[in-house]
Amino acid sequence: VVDSLDGPWLASGDLFLASIRDKYGRSWLLGSFHGDSNGLSTQPVLKAITELAADESFQDHLLMLGVDGNTYNTAPSNRYHSVASFRAFLEKSKLFSCWTVKQPKGREDDNANSIDDQNAVKQFGAHGDSGGDDNLLGLWTVWSCRTYLQTQATKGIRHEDRMDTSRRNLKDWIVGTSDQIAGLSNVVRDNTGHRAFDEDSAPPSLLFPSDHAIVSAEL
């Protein structure tokens, strides 16, 4: 993957890929990726991964990725990666995500806690087509509310600015190949550690150590 990239898109520790075989004998190419702060590395790196997955060495593998794409619901400029741009890239690349609401038949009502799933189905339909509104109902997994008492002081904000909705962005995705996997169900955001999501809580907190929500789903 590194050798196929046209530019220094990866830093040490940004990407992990593993080839595994599950107990049913299925082969998987599993990975996690952390994008740069502006999210501009996300598309070229995922393009390189999908090209690797298409190689004859991995053609029998199912591809599934956990991605911190550093995508912004409303990108402040073209130097930032927007949710809309990433969704268009996924569709063009024949990839789906946990936020495109591609659910297997008969699984739509599996879990009442999957509020994001159910609302997105009602708003966007089966394939997440928002009709131009690409904010995905204002969903977010990161709320940037850092104080100045941390190492990246340039990312600190004043207390009175913490409720600015532009600081809430959908940065975390579960991504797979559309022609290999039927879809995902029970997509849940969690910023409490108890498979629940508090819209008024800006992580991290004393009870939840990460500044990103956990995103989980069922295959």
Coordinates of C-alpha atoms in Angstrom, one line a residue:
V1 CA 0.0 0.0 0.0
V2 CA 2.8 2.4 1.0
D3 CA 4.7 1.8 -2.3
S4 CA 1.6 2.4 -4.4
L5 CA 0.8 5.8 -2.9
D6 CA 1.7 8.9 -4.9
G7 CA 2.9 11.1 -2.0
P8 CA 3.6 11.0 1.7
W9 CA 0.1 10.2 2.7
L10 CA 0.9 7.8 5.6
A11 CA 2.7 8.5 8.9
S12 CA 4.0 5.7 11.2
G13 CA 1.1 4.0 12.9
D14 CA -1.7 5.3 10.6
L15 CA -2.5 2.0 8.9
F16 CA -2.8 -1.6 10.0
L17 CA -3.9 -4.4 7.7
A18 CA -4.2 -8.1 8.5
S19 CA -5.2 -11.2 6.5
I20 CA -7.1 -13.6 8.7
R21 CA -9.4 -16.6 8.3
D22 CA -12.5 -16.9 10.6
K23 CA -14.0 -20.0 12.1
Y24 CA -16.2 -20.5 9.1
G25 CA -13.2 -20.7 6.8
R26 CA -13.8 -17.2 5.2
S27 CA -10.7 -15.1 4.5
W28 CA -10.8 -11.4 5.5
L29 CA -8.6 -8.4 4.8
L30 CA -9.2 -6.4 8.0
G31 CA -7.7 -2.9 8.6
S32 CA -7.8 0.3 10.5
F33 CA -6.7 3.7 9.2
H34 CA -6.2 7.1 10.8
G35 CA -6.3 10.0 8.4
D36 CA -4.4 13.3 8.7
S37 CA -6.1 16.2 10.6
N38 CA -7.6 17.6 7.4
G39 CA -8.7 14.2 6.1
L40 CA -6.9 14.7 2.7
S41 CA -5.1 11.4 3.0
T42 CA -8.2 9.3 3.4
Q43 CA -9.2 8.9 -0.3
P44 CA -5.8 8.1 -1.7
V45 CA -5.1 5.5 1.1
L46 CA -8.4 3.8 0.7
K47 CA -7.9 3.7 -3.1
A48 CA -4.6 2.0 -2.5
I49 CA -6.2 -0.5 -0.1
T50 CA -9.0 -1.4 -2.6
E51 CA -6.4 -1.9 -5.3
L52 CA -4.5 -4.3 -3.0
A53 CA -7.8 -6.1 -2.2
A54 CA -8.4 -6.6 -5.9
D55 CA -5.0 -8.2 -6.4
E56 CA -5.1 -11.9 -7.1
S57 CA -3.5 -12.6 -3.7
F58 CA -6.5 -11.3 -1.9
Q59 CA -9.4 -11.9 -4.4
D60 CA -10.9 -14.5 -2.0
H61 CA -10.8 -12.1 0.9
L62 CA -13.7 -10.0 2.3
L63 CA -12.6 -6.4 2.9
M64 CA -13.6 -4.6 6.1
L65 CA -12.0 -1.4 7.4
G66 CA -12.4 0.9 10.4
V67 CA -11.6 4.4 9.3
D68 CA -11.0 7.6 11.1
G69 CA -11.4 9.6 7.9
N70 CA -11.2 13.1 9.6
T71 CA -14.2 14.0 7.5
Y72 CA -16.2 17.2 8.2
N73 CA -19.9 17.6 8.0
T74 CA -19.3 21.0 6.5
A75 CA -15.8 21.5 5.3
P76 CA -14.5 25.0 6.1
S77 CA -12.5 25.0 2.8
N78 CA -11.3 22.8 0.0
R79 CA -8.3 22.0 2.2
Y80 CA -10.6 19.8 4.3
H81 CA -12.3 16.5 3.5
S82 CA -16.1 16.7 3.6
V83 CA -18.6 13.9 4.4
A84 CA -20.2 14.6 1.1
S85 CA -16.9 14.1 -0.8
F86 CA -16.2 10.9 1.1
R87 CA -19.6 9.5 0.4
A88 CA -19.2 10.2 -3.3
F89 CA -15.8 8.5 -3.3
L90 CA -17.2 5.4 -1.6
E91 CA -20.0 5.1 -4.1
K92 CA -17.6 5.5 -7.0
S93 CA -15.2 2.9 -5.5
K94 CA -18.1 0.4 -4.9
L95 CA -17.6 0.6 -1.2
F96 CA -20.3 1.0 1.4
S97 CA -20.2 2.3 4.9
C98 CA -22.1 2.0 8.1
W99 CA -23.6 5.4 7.3
T100 CA -25.0 4.4 3.9
V101 CA -27.7 2.3 5.6
K102 CA -27.2 -0.7 3.3
Q103 CA -29.1 -3.2 5.5
P104 CA -29.7 -6.9 4.9
K105 CA -33.3 -7.8 4.2
G106 CA -35.4 -8.3 7.3
R107 CA -32.9 -6.6 9.7
E108 CA -34.3 -3.1 9.7
D109 CA -36.0 -3.4 13.1
D110 CA -33.4 -5.6 14.9
N111 CA -32.4 -3.2 17.6
A112 CA -34.3 -0.2 19.0
N113 CA -31.0 1.3 20.2
S114 CA -29.9 1.8 16.6
I115 CA -31.6 5.2 16.4
D116 CA -29.1 6.4 13.8
D117 CA -29.9 3.5 11.5
Q118 CA -33.7 4.0 11.8
N119 CA -33.7 7.7 11.3
A120 CA -31.3 7.5 8.4
V121 CA -33.5 4.9 6.7
K122 CA -36.5 7.2 7.0
Q123 CA -34.6 10.3 5.8
F124 CA -32.4 8.8 3.1
G125 CA -34.0 5.6 2.0
A126 CA -32.2 2.3 1.6
H127 CA -28.9 3.6 0.2
G128 CA -28.4 6.8 2.1
D129 CA -29.4 9.1 -0.7
S130 CA -29.9 12.4 1.1
G131 CA -31.1 14.4 -1.9
G132 CA -28.3 16.8 -1.5
D133 CA -28.2 17.2 2.3
D134 CA -25.0 15.5 3.1
N135 CA -24.9 16.2 6.8
L136 CA -26.4 12.8 7.6
L137 CA -28.9 14.2 10.0
G138 CA -26.2 16.0 11.9
L139 CA -24.6 12.8 13.1
W140 CA -21.3 13.1 14.7
T141 CA -18.6 10.9 16.3
V142 CA -16.2 13.7 17.3
W143 CA -17.0 16.9 19.2
S144 CA -13.9 19.0 19.3
C145 CA -14.1 20.7 22.7
R146 CA -10.6 20.6 23.9
T147 CA -9.4 22.8 26.8
Y148 CA -6.0 24.5 26.6
L149 CA -4.7 22.1 29.3
Q150 CA -3.5 19.5 26.8
T151 CA -0.5 19.1 24.5
Q152 CA -2.1 20.4 21.2
A153 CA -2.9 23.9 22.5
T154 CA -3.8 25.2 19.1
K155 CA -6.9 22.9 19.2
G156 CA -8.1 24.4 22.5
I157 CA -11.3 26.4 22.5
R158 CA -13.0 28.8 24.9
H159 CA -15.8 27.5 27.1
E160 CA -18.4 29.7 25.5
D161 CA -17.6 28.4 22.1
R162 CA -18.1 24.7 22.9
M163 CA -21.7 24.4 21.6
D164 CA -20.8 25.6 18.1
T165 CA -22.2 22.7 15.9
S166 CA -19.3 23.1 13.4
R167 CA -17.2 21.4 16.0
R168 CA -19.3 18.2 15.8
N169 CA -18.3 16.0 12.8
L170 CA -18.8 12.5 11.5
K171 CA -15.3 11.2 11.3
D172 CA -15.5 7.5 12.0
W173 CA -16.7 4.9 9.5
I174 CA -16.9 1.2 9.0
V175 CA -16.3 0.5 5.3
G176 CA -16.6 -2.6 3.2
T177 CA -16.9 -3.7 -0.4
S178 CA -20.5 -3.5 -1.8
D179 CA -20.2 -6.6 -4.0
Q180 CA -18.9 -8.8 -1.2
I181 CA -20.9 -8.0 1.9
A182 CA -24.7 -7.9 2.1
G183 CA -24.7 -4.9 4.5
L184 CA -24.6 -3.9 8.1
S185 CA -27.3 -3.6 10.8
N186 CA -27.6 -2.3 14.3
V187 CA -25.2 0.6 13.7
V188 CA -24.7 2.3 17.1
R189 CA -22.6 5.2 18.3
D190 CA -21.4 5.0 21.9
N191 CA -19.8 7.8 23.9
T192 CA -20.6 6.3 27.3
G193 CA -19.1 2.8 27.2
H194 CA -22.6 1.3 27.6
R195 CA -23.7 1.1 23.9
A196 CA -25.5 4.4 24.3
F197 CA -25.0 7.9 22.9
D198 CA -25.4 11.2 24.8
E199 CA -25.8 14.0 22.3
D200 CA -25.0 16.6 25.0
S201 CA -21.8 15.0 26.2
A202 CA -18.5 16.1 24.6
P203 CA -16.0 13.3 24.9
P204 CA -13.6 12.6 26.4
S205 CA -14.9 12.6 30.0
L206 CA -13.9 11.1 33.3
L207 CA -15.9 8.0 32.3
F208 CA -15.1 7.8 28.6
P209 CA -11.4 8.3 27.7
S210 CA -11.6 8.7 23.9
D211 CA -12.4 11.9 22.0
H212 CA -14.0 9.7 19.3
A213 CA -17.3 7.8 19.8
I214 CA -17.2 4.0 19.4
V215 CA -19.0 2.9 16.2
S216 CA -20.3 -0.7 16.2
A217 CA -22.4 -2.7 13.7
E218 CA -23.4 -6.2 13.0
L219 CA -22.6 -8.0 9.7

